[in-house]
Structures are given as structure tokens and as C-alpha cells.
Amino acid sequence: MRRALGWLVTLVALAAVLVVGDRVAVRTAESAAVQAFEQEAEVTGASLDITGFPFLTQVAQGELTHVTGAAGTASFGGYTITDLTIDARGVGISPPYPVATGTASGLLAVDDLEQALQEQSGLAGDLGTEGDTLVLSGTVLGLPLAVAGSPRVSDAGTLALDVVSVDTGSGPRPVEDLPGAVADLLTGIEVSLTLPEGVALDAVEVADGSVRITVTGTDVALEELVAS
């Protein structure tokens, strides 16, 4: 009995050492990955959490089961994103660091969207937010107006703006009530976003004075995302 008890105590102690060692290894890896990410990419305030146990077994297999992370600011597709969160599964640990599937969500500044909207649609004006809508204030074909629209996903890489109402100074009115040429310009407003291969726009909404976009990715290389 004493010998059996001794073996049991030894096994428990060994298991505890292995668990501690595994947790130390994963925290070290997380810290190193954050430092490398912030140095090589335009990222600030990053954090990373490698889930799953044991970590060292995942390393031996060359793929991390589940990784979550966040960043205060990040550059993505040429845009500055704030309040970024990511959730990735099947993350390779060697270049080009492929990700089997993942999602990311963050806030796109209205100023960035305004610039893209002006460049692609030709509509000039100041873009702002009001509740859950975007408001474009400017002049269209010589007519001063404020256009309230709801953003939505048009396709994998395109954001559309559905006009809810237009105010020409006498109160909100449907876009259909405007002169034909003006109504045509305000119908079918779309903004194409520059997204890396394998990344698709999944959801979009107005939030916190910005536009929160959510994207999904399949078989995406992290090196390409950093380069974007």
C-alpha cells in the first residue's frame, strides 16, 4: 500500500509539473506572438489567448486548435480598425501561418468610409452617424440635402447604403419623392472594400459613432493579412 501510494503521489506531482510547464509555455508563446505582431504590423494594444490543452501537443502537430485575440487599433485592407476582436481555428504555427476558419470584428472610422464613398460613388459631402443610420450631408446636383441610410452587406466585398429618408430642409421624405436624376444618384449606393483573398464581409452596422464590420475568413494566410 505504501509503495502504491508513493507511486500515486509521484504521478500526481508529475502531472502537476507537466500542466504548469504547459501553461508556462503557452503564456510565453502568447507574449512572443503579441510582440512580433506589434512589431511587424500596424497594431497597438494587442492581446492573444491560445486555448486548448495541452498546448505542447498542438505545437508538435503544427497547428493551434483555437486562438482568440484583440487589438486597440490595427491596419486591415488599407483601413484603420479600432476595437478589433478575432476568433480563429486551425492556426498554423509556421509561415505563412494559415488559418482554417476565423472571424474578425472591428470599428471602421466614418471618415475612412466617407473617403471611399466619395471616390467610388462621386457623392460629395460629410458623412456622420445618427442612431443606427449613416447621414450624408451635402449637395447633389445643386440640391442641398441630408441623406439618412442604413448600411448592409451587398456581397462578399461590398457594403451597400440603403437610403431611408432624405431631408431637403423641409423635413424627411422618401427618396422616391425627389427629382428623378437626384433619386437615381441616391439609389444603389455601394462601397467596395479592399479585402484579402479568402476574407468576406459578413455583417455591418452603425455603432459608437463608427461602422462595425464583421468579416469571416477561410484558408487565409496571416502573413497576407499583416501585409494588407
PDB file of C-alpha atoms in Angstrom:
ATOM      1  CA  MET A   1       0.000   0.000   0.000  1.00  0.00           C
ATOM      2  CA  ARG A   2       2.772   2.414   0.872  1.00  0.00           C
ATOM      3  CA  ARG A   3       4.512   1.695  -2.413  1.00  0.00           C
ATOM      4  CA  ALA A   4       1.255   2.171  -4.369  1.00  0.00           C
ATOM      5  CA  LEU A   5       0.549   5.384  -2.516  1.00  0.00           C
ATOM      6  CA  GLY A   6       4.063   6.566  -3.277  1.00  0.00           C
ATOM      7  CA  TRP A   7       3.584   5.891  -6.983  1.00  0.00           C
ATOM      8  CA  LEU A   8       0.243   7.714  -6.914  1.00  0.00           C
ATOM      9  CA  VAL A   9       1.766  10.770  -5.256  1.00  0.00           C
ATOM     10  CA  THR A  10       4.609  10.729  -7.781  1.00  0.00           C
ATOM     11  CA  LEU A  11       2.213  10.551 -10.728  1.00  0.00           C
ATOM     12  CA  VAL A  12       0.087  13.394  -9.365  1.00  0.00           C
ATOM     13  CA  ALA A  13       3.177  15.518  -8.814  1.00  0.00           C
ATOM     14  CA  LEU A  14       4.452  14.726 -12.318  1.00  0.00           C
ATOM     15  CA  ALA A  15       1.083  15.614 -13.843  1.00  0.00           C
ATOM     16  CA  ALA A  16       1.093  18.904 -11.956  1.00  0.00           C
ATOM     17  CA  VAL A  17       4.577  19.706 -13.233  1.00  0.00           C
ATOM     18  CA  LEU A  18       3.529  18.929 -16.800  1.00  0.00           C
ATOM     19  CA  VAL A  19       0.436  21.114 -16.507  1.00  0.00           C
ATOM     20  CA  VAL A  20       2.440  24.006 -15.072  1.00  0.00           C
ATOM     21  CA  GLY A  21       5.063  23.578 -17.771  1.00  0.00           C
ATOM     22  CA  ASP A  22       2.430  23.544 -20.479  1.00  0.00           C
ATOM     23  CA  ARG A  23       0.786  26.717 -19.130  1.00  0.00           C
ATOM     24  CA  VAL A  24       4.142  28.471 -18.861  1.00  0.00           C
ATOM     25  CA  ALA A  25       4.904  27.507 -22.462  1.00  0.00           C
ATOM     26  CA  VAL A  26       1.591  28.809 -23.767  1.00  0.00           C
ATOM     27  CA  ARG A  27       1.904  32.145 -21.924  1.00  0.00           C
ATOM     28  CA  THR A  28       5.433  32.552 -23.266  1.00  0.00           C
ATOM     29  CA  ALA A  29       4.215  31.819 -26.788  1.00  0.00           C
ATOM     30  CA  GLU A  30       1.345  34.295 -26.447  1.00  0.00           C
ATOM     31  CA  SER A  31       3.676  37.047 -25.270  1.00  0.00           C
ATOM     32  CA  ALA A  32       6.167  36.404 -28.070  1.00  0.00           C
ATOM     33  CA  ALA A  33       3.414  36.344 -30.695  1.00  0.00           C
ATOM     34  CA  VAL A  34       1.977  39.667 -29.483  1.00  0.00           C
ATOM     35  CA  GLN A  35       5.402  41.329 -29.549  1.00  0.00           C
ATOM     36  CA  ALA A  36       6.125  40.047 -33.053  1.00  0.00           C
ATOM     37  CA  PHE A  37       2.672  41.061 -34.272  1.00  0.00           C
ATOM     38  CA  GLU A  38       3.009  44.614 -32.953  1.00  0.00           C
ATOM     39  CA  GLN A  39       6.500  44.984 -34.423  1.00  0.00           C
ATOM     40  CA  GLU A  40       5.690  43.642 -37.905  1.00  0.00           C
ATOM     41  CA  ALA A  41       2.164  45.015 -38.351  1.00  0.00           C
ATOM     42  CA  GLU A  42       0.413  48.291 -37.662  1.00  0.00           C
ATOM     43  CA  VAL A  43      -1.160  47.009 -34.452  1.00  0.00           C
ATOM     44  CA  THR A  44      -1.398  48.511 -30.956  1.00  0.00           C
ATOM     45  CA  GLY A  45      -2.810  47.200 -27.705  1.00  0.00           C
ATOM     46  CA  ALA A  46      -2.782  43.580 -28.842  1.00  0.00           C
ATOM     47  CA  SER A  47      -3.637  40.562 -26.716  1.00  0.00           C
ATOM     48  CA  LEU A  48      -3.762  36.861 -27.550  1.00  0.00           C
ATOM     49  CA  ASP A  49      -5.241  33.778 -25.937  1.00  0.00           C
ATOM     50  CA  ILE A  50      -4.269  30.309 -27.139  1.00  0.00           C
ATOM     51  CA  THR A  51      -6.916  27.942 -25.831  1.00  0.00           C
ATOM     52  CA  GLY A  52      -6.971  24.172 -25.730  1.00  0.00           C
ATOM     53  CA  PHE A  53      -4.899  21.731 -23.702  1.00  0.00           C
ATOM     54  CA  PRO A  54      -2.251  20.549 -23.910  1.00  0.00           C
ATOM     55  CA  PHE A  55      -0.543  23.362 -25.792  1.00  0.00           C
ATOM     56  CA  LEU A  56       2.704  21.493 -26.420  1.00  0.00           C
ATOM     57  CA  THR A  57       0.822  18.711 -28.206  1.00  0.00           C
ATOM     58  CA  GLN A  58      -0.699  21.281 -30.554  1.00  0.00           C
ATOM     59  CA  VAL A  59       2.763  22.663 -31.238  1.00  0.00           C
ATOM     60  CA  ALA A  60       4.020  19.178 -32.057  1.00  0.00           C
ATOM     61  CA  GLN A  61       1.157  18.776 -34.529  1.00  0.00           C
ATOM     62  CA  GLY A  62       1.961  22.138 -36.123  1.00  0.00           C
ATOM     63  CA  GLU A  63      -1.473  23.662 -35.612  1.00  0.00           C
ATOM     64  CA  LEU A  64      -3.227  25.531 -32.794  1.00  0.00           C
ATOM     65  CA  THR A  65      -6.815  24.455 -32.260  1.00  0.00           C
ATOM     66  CA  HIS A  66      -8.340  27.768 -31.177  1.00  0.00           C
ATOM     67  CA  VAL A  67      -6.908  31.276 -30.858  1.00  0.00           C
ATOM     68  CA  THR A  68      -8.704  34.444 -29.802  1.00  0.00           C
ATOM     69  CA  GLY A  69      -7.302  37.942 -29.685  1.00  0.00           C
ATOM     70  CA  ALA A  70      -7.958  41.662 -29.614  1.00  0.00           C
ATOM     71  CA  ALA A  71      -6.274  44.924 -30.532  1.00  0.00           C
ATOM     72  CA  GLY A  72      -6.901  48.586 -29.826  1.00  0.00           C
ATOM     73  CA  THR A  73      -6.016  49.565 -33.400  1.00  0.00           C
ATOM     74  CA  ALA A  74      -4.984  47.630 -36.490  1.00  0.00           C
ATOM     75  CA  SER A  75      -4.483  48.222 -40.204  1.00  0.00           C
ATOM     76  CA  PHE A  76      -6.626  45.976 -42.379  1.00  0.00           C
ATOM     77  CA  GLY A  77      -7.134  46.263 -46.109  1.00  0.00           C
ATOM     78  CA  GLY A  78      -5.766  49.798 -46.051  1.00  0.00           C
ATOM     79  CA  TYR A  79      -8.229  50.901 -43.362  1.00  0.00           C
ATOM     80  CA  THR A  80      -7.621  51.658 -39.709  1.00  0.00           C
ATOM     81  CA  ILE A  81      -9.748  49.421 -37.483  1.00  0.00           C
ATOM     82  CA  THR A  82     -10.298  50.006 -33.767  1.00  0.00           C
ATOM     83  CA  ASP A  83     -11.728  47.732 -31.072  1.00  0.00           C
ATOM     84  CA  LEU A  84     -10.688  44.688 -33.063  1.00  0.00           C
ATOM     85  CA  THR A  85     -11.547  41.153 -31.913  1.00  0.00           C
ATOM     86  CA  ILE A  86     -10.598  37.914 -33.650  1.00  0.00           C
ATOM     87  CA  ASP A  87     -11.534  34.266 -33.280  1.00  0.00           C
ATOM     88  CA  ALA A  88      -9.523  31.763 -35.302  1.00  0.00           C
ATOM     89  CA  ARG A  89      -9.469  27.975 -35.505  1.00  0.00           C
ATOM     90  CA  GLY A  90      -6.858  25.730 -37.041  1.00  0.00           C
ATOM     91  CA  VAL A  91      -3.955  28.196 -36.931  1.00  0.00           C
ATOM     92  CA  GLY A  92      -0.673  27.003 -38.430  1.00  0.00           C
ATOM     93  CA  ILE A  93       2.482  27.794 -36.459  1.00  0.00           C
ATOM     94  CA  SER A  94       4.855  28.161 -39.411  1.00  0.00           C
ATOM     95  CA  PRO A  95       4.861  30.583 -42.396  1.00  0.00           C
ATOM     96  CA  PRO A  96       2.591  31.645 -43.989  1.00  0.00           C
ATOM     97  CA  TYR A  97       0.624  30.889 -40.789  1.00  0.00           C
ATOM     98  CA  PRO A  98      -2.583  29.594 -42.407  1.00  0.00           C
ATOM     99  CA  VAL A  99      -5.941  29.868 -40.630  1.00  0.00           C
ATOM    100  CA  ALA A 100      -8.581  27.268 -41.447  1.00  0.00           C
ATOM    101  CA  THR A 101     -11.541  29.414 -40.374  1.00  0.00           C
ATOM    102  CA  GLY A 102     -11.934  32.649 -38.472  1.00  0.00           C
ATOM    103  CA  THR A 103     -13.958  35.758 -37.789  1.00  0.00           C
ATOM    104  CA  ALA A 104     -12.924  39.317 -37.013  1.00  0.00           C
ATOM    105  CA  SER A 105     -14.915  42.340 -35.932  1.00  0.00           C
ATOM    106  CA  GLY A 106     -13.920  45.977 -35.532  1.00  0.00           C
ATOM    107  CA  LEU A 107     -14.915  49.612 -35.915  1.00  0.00           C
ATOM    108  CA  LEU A 108     -14.238  51.401 -39.203  1.00  0.00           C
ATOM    109  CA  ALA A 109     -13.988  55.181 -38.843  1.00  0.00           C
ATOM    110  CA  VAL A 110     -16.702  57.120 -40.640  1.00  0.00           C
ATOM    111  CA  ASP A 111     -14.000  59.357 -42.179  1.00  0.00           C
ATOM    112  CA  ASP A 112     -12.461  56.345 -43.958  1.00  0.00           C
ATOM    113  CA  LEU A 113     -15.853  55.244 -45.249  1.00  0.00           C
ATOM    114  CA  GLU A 114     -16.614  58.804 -46.337  1.00  0.00           C
ATOM    115  CA  GLN A 115     -13.474  58.929 -48.445  1.00  0.00           C
ATOM    116  CA  ALA A 116     -14.235  55.579 -50.081  1.00  0.00           C
ATOM    117  CA  LEU A 117     -17.845  56.641 -50.704  1.00  0.00           C
ATOM    118  CA  GLN A 118     -16.754  59.879 -52.400  1.00  0.00           C
ATOM    119  CA  GLU A 119     -14.152  58.126 -54.546  1.00  0.00           C
ATOM    120  CA  GLN A 120     -16.440  55.336 -55.728  1.00  0.00           C
ATOM    121  CA  SER A 121     -19.867  56.970 -55.980  1.00  0.00           C
ATOM    122  CA  GLY A 122     -18.949  60.559 -56.729  1.00  0.00           C
ATOM    123  CA  LEU A 123     -21.223  61.763 -53.937  1.00  0.00           C
ATOM    124  CA  ALA A 124     -19.545  64.633 -52.094  1.00  0.00           C
ATOM    125  CA  GLY A 125     -20.473  65.569 -48.551  1.00  0.00           C
ATOM    126  CA  ASP A 126     -19.856  64.984 -44.883  1.00  0.00           C
ATOM    127  CA  LEU A 127     -20.659  61.523 -43.560  1.00  0.00           C
ATOM    128  CA  GLY A 128     -21.770  61.123 -39.947  1.00  0.00           C
ATOM    129  CA  THR A 129     -23.953  58.903 -37.800  1.00  0.00           C
ATOM    130  CA  GLU A 130     -27.338  59.349 -36.192  1.00  0.00           C
ATOM    131  CA  GLY A 131     -28.540  56.454 -34.074  1.00  0.00           C
ATOM    132  CA  ASP A 132     -28.230  53.335 -36.223  1.00  0.00           C
ATOM    133  CA  THR A 133     -28.060  55.194 -39.539  1.00  0.00           C
ATOM    134  CA  LEU A 134     -25.398  56.937 -41.590  1.00  0.00           C
ATOM    135  CA  VAL A 135     -26.122  60.523 -42.632  1.00  0.00           C
ATOM    136  CA  LEU A 136     -24.550  62.113 -45.691  1.00  0.00           C
ATOM    137  CA  SER A 137     -24.910  65.889 -45.699  1.00  0.00           C
ATOM    138  CA  GLY A 138     -24.061  67.739 -48.900  1.00  0.00           C
ATOM    139  CA  THR A 139     -25.278  68.894 -52.268  1.00  0.00           C
ATOM    140  CA  VAL A 140     -26.467  66.600 -55.038  1.00  0.00           C
ATOM    141  CA  LEU A 141     -26.990  68.190 -58.468  1.00  0.00           C
ATOM    142  CA  GLY A 142     -27.227  71.585 -56.800  1.00  0.00           C
ATOM    143  CA  LEU A 143     -29.811  70.418 -54.242  1.00  0.00           C
ATOM    144  CA  PRO A 144     -28.685  70.676 -50.584  1.00  0.00           C
ATOM    145  CA  LEU A 145     -29.855  67.673 -48.614  1.00  0.00           C
ATOM    146  CA  ALA A 146     -29.133  65.242 -45.793  1.00  0.00           C
ATOM    147  CA  VAL A 147     -29.406  61.577 -46.725  1.00  0.00           C
ATOM    148  CA  ALA A 148     -30.054  59.023 -43.969  1.00  0.00           C
ATOM    149  CA  GLY A 149     -29.151  55.464 -44.900  1.00  0.00           C
ATOM    150  CA  SER A 150     -28.814  52.026 -43.373  1.00  0.00           C
ATOM    151  CA  PRO A 151     -25.644  50.067 -44.232  1.00  0.00           C
ATOM    152  CA  ARG A 152     -25.841  46.402 -45.192  1.00  0.00           C
ATOM    153  CA  VAL A 153     -23.748  43.695 -46.821  1.00  0.00           C
ATOM    154  CA  SER A 154     -24.225  43.650 -50.591  1.00  0.00           C
ATOM    155  CA  ASP A 155     -21.772  40.865 -51.391  1.00  0.00           C
ATOM    156  CA  ALA A 156     -18.548  39.356 -50.061  1.00  0.00           C
ATOM    157  CA  GLY A 157     -16.599  42.574 -50.521  1.00  0.00           C
ATOM    158  CA  THR A 158     -19.185  45.304 -50.885  1.00  0.00           C
ATOM    159  CA  LEU A 159     -21.066  47.483 -48.420  1.00  0.00           C
ATOM    160  CA  ALA A 160     -24.365  48.974 -49.608  1.00  0.00           C
ATOM    161  CA  LEU A 161     -26.210  52.007 -48.258  1.00  0.00           C
ATOM    162  CA  ASP A 162     -29.984  51.783 -48.397  1.00  0.00           C
ATOM    163  CA  VAL A 163     -31.455  55.284 -48.243  1.00  0.00           C
ATOM    164  CA  VAL A 164     -34.084  55.532 -45.503  1.00  0.00           C
ATOM    165  CA  SER A 165     -35.045  59.176 -45.944  1.00  0.00           C
ATOM    166  CA  VAL A 166     -33.841  62.440 -47.439  1.00  0.00           C
ATOM    167  CA  ASP A 167     -34.184  65.889 -45.856  1.00  0.00           C
ATOM    168  CA  THR A 168     -34.045  68.880 -48.209  1.00  0.00           C
ATOM    169  CA  GLY A 169     -34.751  71.347 -45.432  1.00  0.00           C
ATOM    170  CA  SER A 170     -38.476  70.781 -45.158  1.00  0.00           C
ATOM    171  CA  GLY A 171     -38.328  67.510 -43.224  1.00  0.00           C
ATOM    172  CA  PRO A 172     -37.559  63.870 -44.084  1.00  0.00           C
ATOM    173  CA  ARG A 173     -39.141  62.439 -47.211  1.00  0.00           C
ATOM    174  CA  PRO A 174     -38.779  59.212 -49.233  1.00  0.00           C
ATOM    175  CA  VAL A 175     -36.103  59.224 -51.907  1.00  0.00           C
ATOM    176  CA  GLU A 176     -38.818  58.461 -54.475  1.00  0.00           C
ATOM    177  CA  ASP A 177     -40.245  61.945 -53.943  1.00  0.00           C
ATOM    178  CA  LEU A 178     -37.091  63.624 -55.228  1.00  0.00           C
ATOM    179  CA  PRO A 179     -36.454  64.628 -58.838  1.00  0.00           C
ATOM    180  CA  GLY A 180     -35.590  61.607 -60.970  1.00  0.00           C
ATOM    181  CA  ALA A 181     -31.926  62.470 -61.554  1.00  0.00           C
ATOM    182  CA  VAL A 182     -31.305  63.001 -57.833  1.00  0.00           C
ATOM    183  CA  ALA A 183     -33.205  59.858 -56.858  1.00  0.00           C
ATOM    184  CA  ASP A 184     -31.149  57.828 -59.339  1.00  0.00           C
ATOM    185  CA  LEU A 185     -27.874  59.031 -57.790  1.00  0.00           C
ATOM    186  CA  LEU A 186     -29.074  58.045 -54.315  1.00  0.00           C
ATOM    187  CA  THR A 187     -30.262  54.591 -55.354  1.00  0.00           C
ATOM    188  CA  GLY A 188     -27.924  51.622 -55.315  1.00  0.00           C
ATOM    189  CA  ILE A 189     -25.110  53.326 -53.377  1.00  0.00           C
ATOM    190  CA  GLU A 190     -22.295  50.814 -52.816  1.00  0.00           C
ATOM    191  CA  VAL A 191     -18.742  50.917 -51.473  1.00  0.00           C
ATOM    192  CA  SER A 192     -16.286  48.154 -52.356  1.00  0.00           C
ATOM    193  CA  LEU A 193     -13.904  47.272 -49.534  1.00  0.00           C
ATOM    194  CA  THR A 194     -10.383  46.023 -50.206  1.00  0.00           C
ATOM    195  CA  LEU A 195     -10.344  42.599 -48.575  1.00  0.00           C
ATOM    196  CA  PRO A 196      -7.592  39.951 -48.812  1.00  0.00           C
ATOM    197  CA  GLU A 197      -8.179  36.672 -50.642  1.00  0.00           C
ATOM    198  CA  GLY A 198     -10.370  34.324 -48.618  1.00  0.00           C
ATOM    199  CA  VAL A 199     -11.892  37.106 -46.474  1.00  0.00           C
ATOM    200  CA  ALA A 200     -15.560  38.063 -46.908  1.00  0.00           C
ATOM    201  CA  LEU A 201     -17.747  40.766 -45.418  1.00  0.00           C
ATOM    202  CA  ASP A 202     -20.270  39.106 -43.111  1.00  0.00           C
ATOM    203  CA  ALA A 203     -22.104  41.896 -41.241  1.00  0.00           C
ATOM    204  CA  VAL A 204     -22.143  45.682 -40.932  1.00  0.00           C
ATOM    205  CA  GLU A 205     -23.881  48.072 -38.555  1.00  0.00           C
ATOM    206  CA  VAL A 206     -23.571  51.586 -37.179  1.00  0.00           C
ATOM    207  CA  ALA A 207     -22.164  51.540 -33.637  1.00  0.00           C
ATOM    208  CA  ASP A 208     -20.448  54.022 -31.328  1.00  0.00           C
ATOM    209  CA  GLY A 209     -20.276  56.726 -33.984  1.00  0.00           C
ATOM    210  CA  SER A 210     -18.481  54.368 -36.359  1.00  0.00           C
ATOM    211  CA  VAL A 211     -19.312  51.435 -38.606  1.00  0.00           C
ATOM    212  CA  ARG A 212     -18.739  47.991 -37.099  1.00  0.00           C
ATOM    213  CA  ILE A 213     -17.819  45.448 -39.728  1.00  0.00           C
ATOM    214  CA  THR A 214     -17.536  41.709 -39.257  1.00  0.00           C
ATOM    215  CA  VAL A 215     -15.627  39.530 -41.688  1.00  0.00           C
ATOM    216  CA  THR A 216     -15.138  35.791 -42.000  1.00  0.00           C
ATOM    217  CA  GLY A 217     -12.141  34.003 -43.436  1.00  0.00           C
ATOM    218  CA  THR A 218     -11.431  30.540 -44.795  1.00  0.00           C
ATOM    219  CA  ASP A 219      -7.950  29.218 -45.564  1.00  0.00           C
ATOM    220  CA  VAL A 220      -6.389  32.637 -45.009  1.00  0.00           C
ATOM    221  CA  ALA A 221      -2.665  33.229 -44.541  1.00  0.00           C
ATOM    222  CA  LEU A 222      -1.890  35.530 -41.605  1.00  0.00           C
ATOM    223  CA  GLU A 223       1.194  36.841 -43.434  1.00  0.00           C
ATOM    224  CA  GLU A 224      -1.093  38.178 -46.170  1.00  0.00           C
ATOM    225  CA  LEU A 225      -3.370  39.840 -43.619  1.00  0.00           C
ATOM    226  CA  VAL A 226      -0.424  41.579 -41.995  1.00  0.00           C
ATOM    227  CA  ALA A 227       0.824  42.722 -45.404  1.00  0.00           C
ATOM    228  CA  SER A 228      -2.612  44.165 -46.218  1.00  0.00           C
TER     229      SER A 228
END
